[in-house]
Amino acid sequence: MFAVVLIVGFAASATLAKAQDASGVPHLRRQGTATQLIVDGKPYLAMAGELSNNAATSLENMDTIWPKLVAANLNTALIGVSWAQFEPEEGKFNFTQVDGVIARARENNMHVIFIWFASWKNGTSSFAPYWVKKDYERFPRIQIGEGKTVSISGPVELLSTLGTATRDADARAFGVLMKHIGEVDSARHTVLMIQVENEVGVLRDTRDRSPAANKAFSGPVPAELMQYLEGHKDSLIPEFRAVWKENGYKQSGTWEEVFGPGKPANMEIPIQTTSPPMSALEHQNSWQQLHWASDEIFMAWNYARYVEKVVEAGKAAYNIPMFVNGWLQQPNHAWPGTYPSGGPLPQVHDVWRAGAPSVDILAPDLYLEYFDDVCERFTRNGNPLFIPETSTNPANAVVAVGKYNTIGFSPFGIDGNRPIGADLAATYGLLEQLSPMILARQGTDAVTAVRLNPGDASKNVKLGNYTLTLTYTGRTTRLPPQPRGQVVGSPPPPGTGGNPNEAPPEAAAVLISTGPDEYYFGGAGGAMRVDFTANTPGPANVGLGDVQEGKFADGKWVVTRQLAGDDDAQGEILVLRPNTILRVTLYRYP
Ligand code: DGJ
């Protein structure tokens, strides 16, 4: 019986996948360990950027921005839609901005991911329409306790998750928006995905303390959440499960009975609490000891339930992938309320999954130095990675794509405060060329990426039939060959174009195995040397059989230089330079 159900289930999902692919409408599809965004039936890599919040509130302003995005090799822009501008009067909708953005995106051969700036943006509610803001009885605000975080004072103008009229108004408007997008775009697929709200969560206290919230907090944990936790007990995020375990794995009870004590209303939370600052992994390991977990879990559940209703309304009108984004814990912010409490952070991913099953991706706004650790935390339990906000470091783009299978990479404020530099534009150009090869292999062992900083030890990566040893060589310039066994590189000799006074750049490479003895490598940031050790039986030594520098034009490999002699140290040393693609064929000899 079980087998029959399983087979029927697989058949139904295969049929659905086929129908989705045939329609071309954007959707997500699993490939190995990766989840890919499929557009027009093919996997899509979003080399994106997010505009400043109000860039698209004026189409004239946007006209000056599109050419910059195209010049910087972006294929996708994340663009805000303000609820206030979309529904200036209750029930009256204005489609001018959305239509204008879609039309201009098409003219510029770009795709768009809209951000629904509605009930919340950075925790607060500044994009809610005037008719919502002024009616604080119909659309209630949260309340915080006396012991609010230091350094910020005054009232909190933040819509409450428990305002059902607010939720329904937001959902209705979002449904209208998605219906319209479906009408104008379901045949063209310019709009790829939607971010719903922005960095939700309670600020300045650990939870909402309005009478409605206090009542819910002292009541039982909803049965839907308890059932989800029971059903996923073995695969829950470890730091979350530890909290439940510590409190006796109770199957029912109030929030404090099941998840431990919340913060007393009048207890103050200092804004800066950990010294020295903590890394992502330290936050992960200490979350259950340091935090008033029940407050954060309670808020996560309430935001998730609210957002679920909004997403459901949108998907019922036009079903494309939808995600939420999280304002991350900063290194010195240990307590919820210093970061938005209840946002989709890794420690409460299970609560979001239980409360908002229609949300496809829980995404990080990733400005932190420990980029890779955050990618690890956001890819647990199969959460697809998409990075809607980040800085412009090209090495991060390469690592996110090659190692963490991201659906897209998107520096924030590309029209202004974080303009796209030539280095990121070049990396996007390189990734664009390699993307068919990368996307065909994402989620398998045939593609990865490596990051090297000045001073790092060499890194070994097993890929295909060889182990690659990657060694940082620093500068981006062409370097003369060095004797065998010696690392080529820094500092560059005079006349080679490098500036020895500049800080050596971080290097990253995407590494693709395309055959038993063949690789393609793409470099960003700085240069690295690549050595090979064979992992299969046969002669011990590995030779550089054929080294080509080149590019993909219309999907075809075009050799721009054949490298031997001085350019690979007489066949003995391979150096991958930034903004360069190499095709390397190896051979073995005794
Ligand atoms: C994070 C927010 O999500 C963005 O909308 C923007 O306000 C940036 N911070 C500003 O750096």
Short mmCIF file of N, CA, C and O in Angstrom, two decimals, residues 160-162 207-222 253-256 294 298-299 301-302:
data_model
loop_
_atom_site.label_atom_id
_atom_site.label_comp_id
_atom_site.label_asym_id
_atom_site.label_seq_id
_atom_site.Cartn_x
_atom_site.Cartn_y
_atom_site.Cartn_z
N SER A 160 1.46 44.79 14.54
CA SER A 160 1.48 43.53 15.30
C SER A 160 1.10 42.36 14.39
O SER A 160 0.20 42.48 13.55
N THR A 161 1.76 41.25 14.60
CA THR A 161 1.42 40.02 13.85
C THR A 161 0.01 39.54 14.20
O THR A 161 -0.55 38.72 13.50
N LEU A 162 -0.51 40.02 15.32
CA LEU A 162 -1.81 39.52 15.78
C LEU A 162 -2.98 40.36 15.26
O LEU A 162 -4.12 40.10 15.62
N ARG A 207 9.86 40.24 22.56
CA ARG A 207 8.59 39.85 21.93
C ARG A 207 7.57 40.97 22.08
O ARG A 207 7.77 41.92 22.84
N ASP A 208 6.49 40.81 21.34
CA ASP A 208 5.33 41.70 21.46
C ASP A 208 4.72 41.49 22.85
O ASP A 208 4.54 40.35 23.29
N ARG A 209 4.42 42.61 23.54
CA ARG A 209 3.80 42.50 24.87
C ARG A 209 2.45 43.21 24.92
O ARG A 209 2.01 43.69 25.96
N SER A 210 1.78 43.29 23.75
CA SER A 210 0.42 43.82 23.74
C SER A 210 -0.47 42.82 24.48
O SER A 210 -0.10 41.64 24.62
N PRO A 211 -1.66 43.26 24.95
CA PRO A 211 -2.53 42.32 25.67
C PRO A 211 -2.81 41.05 24.85
O PRO A 211 -2.78 39.94 25.39
N ALA A 212 -3.05 41.22 23.54
CA ALA A 212 -3.34 40.03 22.70
C ALA A 212 -2.14 39.10 22.68
O ALA A 212 -2.28 37.87 22.76
N ALA A 213 -0.94 39.68 22.60
CA ALA A 213 0.27 38.84 22.55
C ALA A 213 0.51 38.16 23.89
O ALA A 213 0.86 36.96 23.94
N ASN A 214 0.30 38.89 24.99
CA ASN A 214 0.50 38.27 26.31
C ASN A 214 -0.45 37.10 26.51
O ASN A 214 -0.08 36.07 27.07
N LYS A 215 -1.67 37.28 26.02
CA LYS A 215 -2.67 36.20 26.16
C LYS A 215 -2.20 34.96 25.37
O LYS A 215 -2.21 33.84 25.88
N ALA A 216 -1.77 35.20 24.13
CA ALA A 216 -1.33 34.07 23.30
C ALA A 216 -0.09 33.41 23.91
O ALA A 216 0.05 32.19 23.90
N PHE A 217 0.80 34.23 24.48
CA PHE A 217 2.05 33.69 25.03
C PHE A 217 1.79 32.84 26.27
O PHE A 217 2.51 31.88 26.53
N SER A 218 0.76 33.19 27.03
CA SER A 218 0.50 32.37 28.22
C SER A 218 -0.43 31.20 27.89
O SER A 218 -0.70 30.36 28.74
N GLY A 219 -0.89 31.12 26.65
CA GLY A 219 -1.71 29.98 26.22
C GLY A 219 -0.83 28.85 25.69
O GLY A 219 0.40 28.94 25.72
N PRO A 220 -1.46 27.78 25.21
CA PRO A 220 -0.68 26.62 24.74
C PRO A 220 0.03 26.88 23.41
O PRO A 220 -0.45 27.67 22.59
N VAL A 221 1.16 26.21 23.24
CA VAL A 221 1.82 26.21 21.93
C VAL A 221 0.84 25.52 20.96
O VAL A 221 0.32 24.44 21.27
N PRO A 222 0.54 26.14 19.80
CA PRO A 222 -0.46 25.56 18.90
C PRO A 222 -0.13 24.12 18.50
O PRO A 222 1.04 23.77 18.31
N GLY A 253 1.92 22.28 26.17
CA GLY A 253 2.16 23.20 27.29
C GLY A 253 2.22 24.63 26.79
O GLY A 253 2.08 24.88 25.58
N THR A 254 2.42 25.56 27.71
CA THR A 254 2.55 26.95 27.30
C THR A 254 3.92 27.13 26.63
O THR A 254 4.79 26.26 26.73
N TRP A 255 4.14 28.29 26.02
CA TRP A 255 5.42 28.55 25.34
C TRP A 255 6.58 28.42 26.33
O TRP A 255 7.62 27.85 26.01
N GLU A 256 6.37 28.94 27.55
CA GLU A 256 7.47 28.88 28.53
C GLU A 256 7.66 27.46 29.07
O GLU A 256 8.77 27.08 29.40
N SER A 294 12.13 31.13 24.21
CA SER A 294 10.67 31.02 24.02
C SER A 294 10.10 32.29 23.39
O SER A 294 9.17 32.23 22.60
N PHE A 298 8.21 32.13 19.88
CA PHE A 298 6.82 32.63 19.84
C PHE A 298 6.66 33.65 18.70
O PHE A 298 5.71 33.60 17.91
N MET A 299 7.62 34.57 18.60
CA MET A 299 7.51 35.59 17.55
C MET A 299 7.69 34.96 16.17
O MET A 299 7.01 35.32 15.21
N TRP A 301 6.87 32.02 15.21
CA TRP A 301 5.62 31.36 14.85
C TRP A 301 4.59 32.39 14.37
O TRP A 301 3.92 32.21 13.35
N ASN A 302 4.48 33.49 15.09
CA ASN A 302 3.45 34.48 14.73
C ASN A 302 3.76 35.21 13.43
O ASN A 302 2.86 35.47 12.62
#
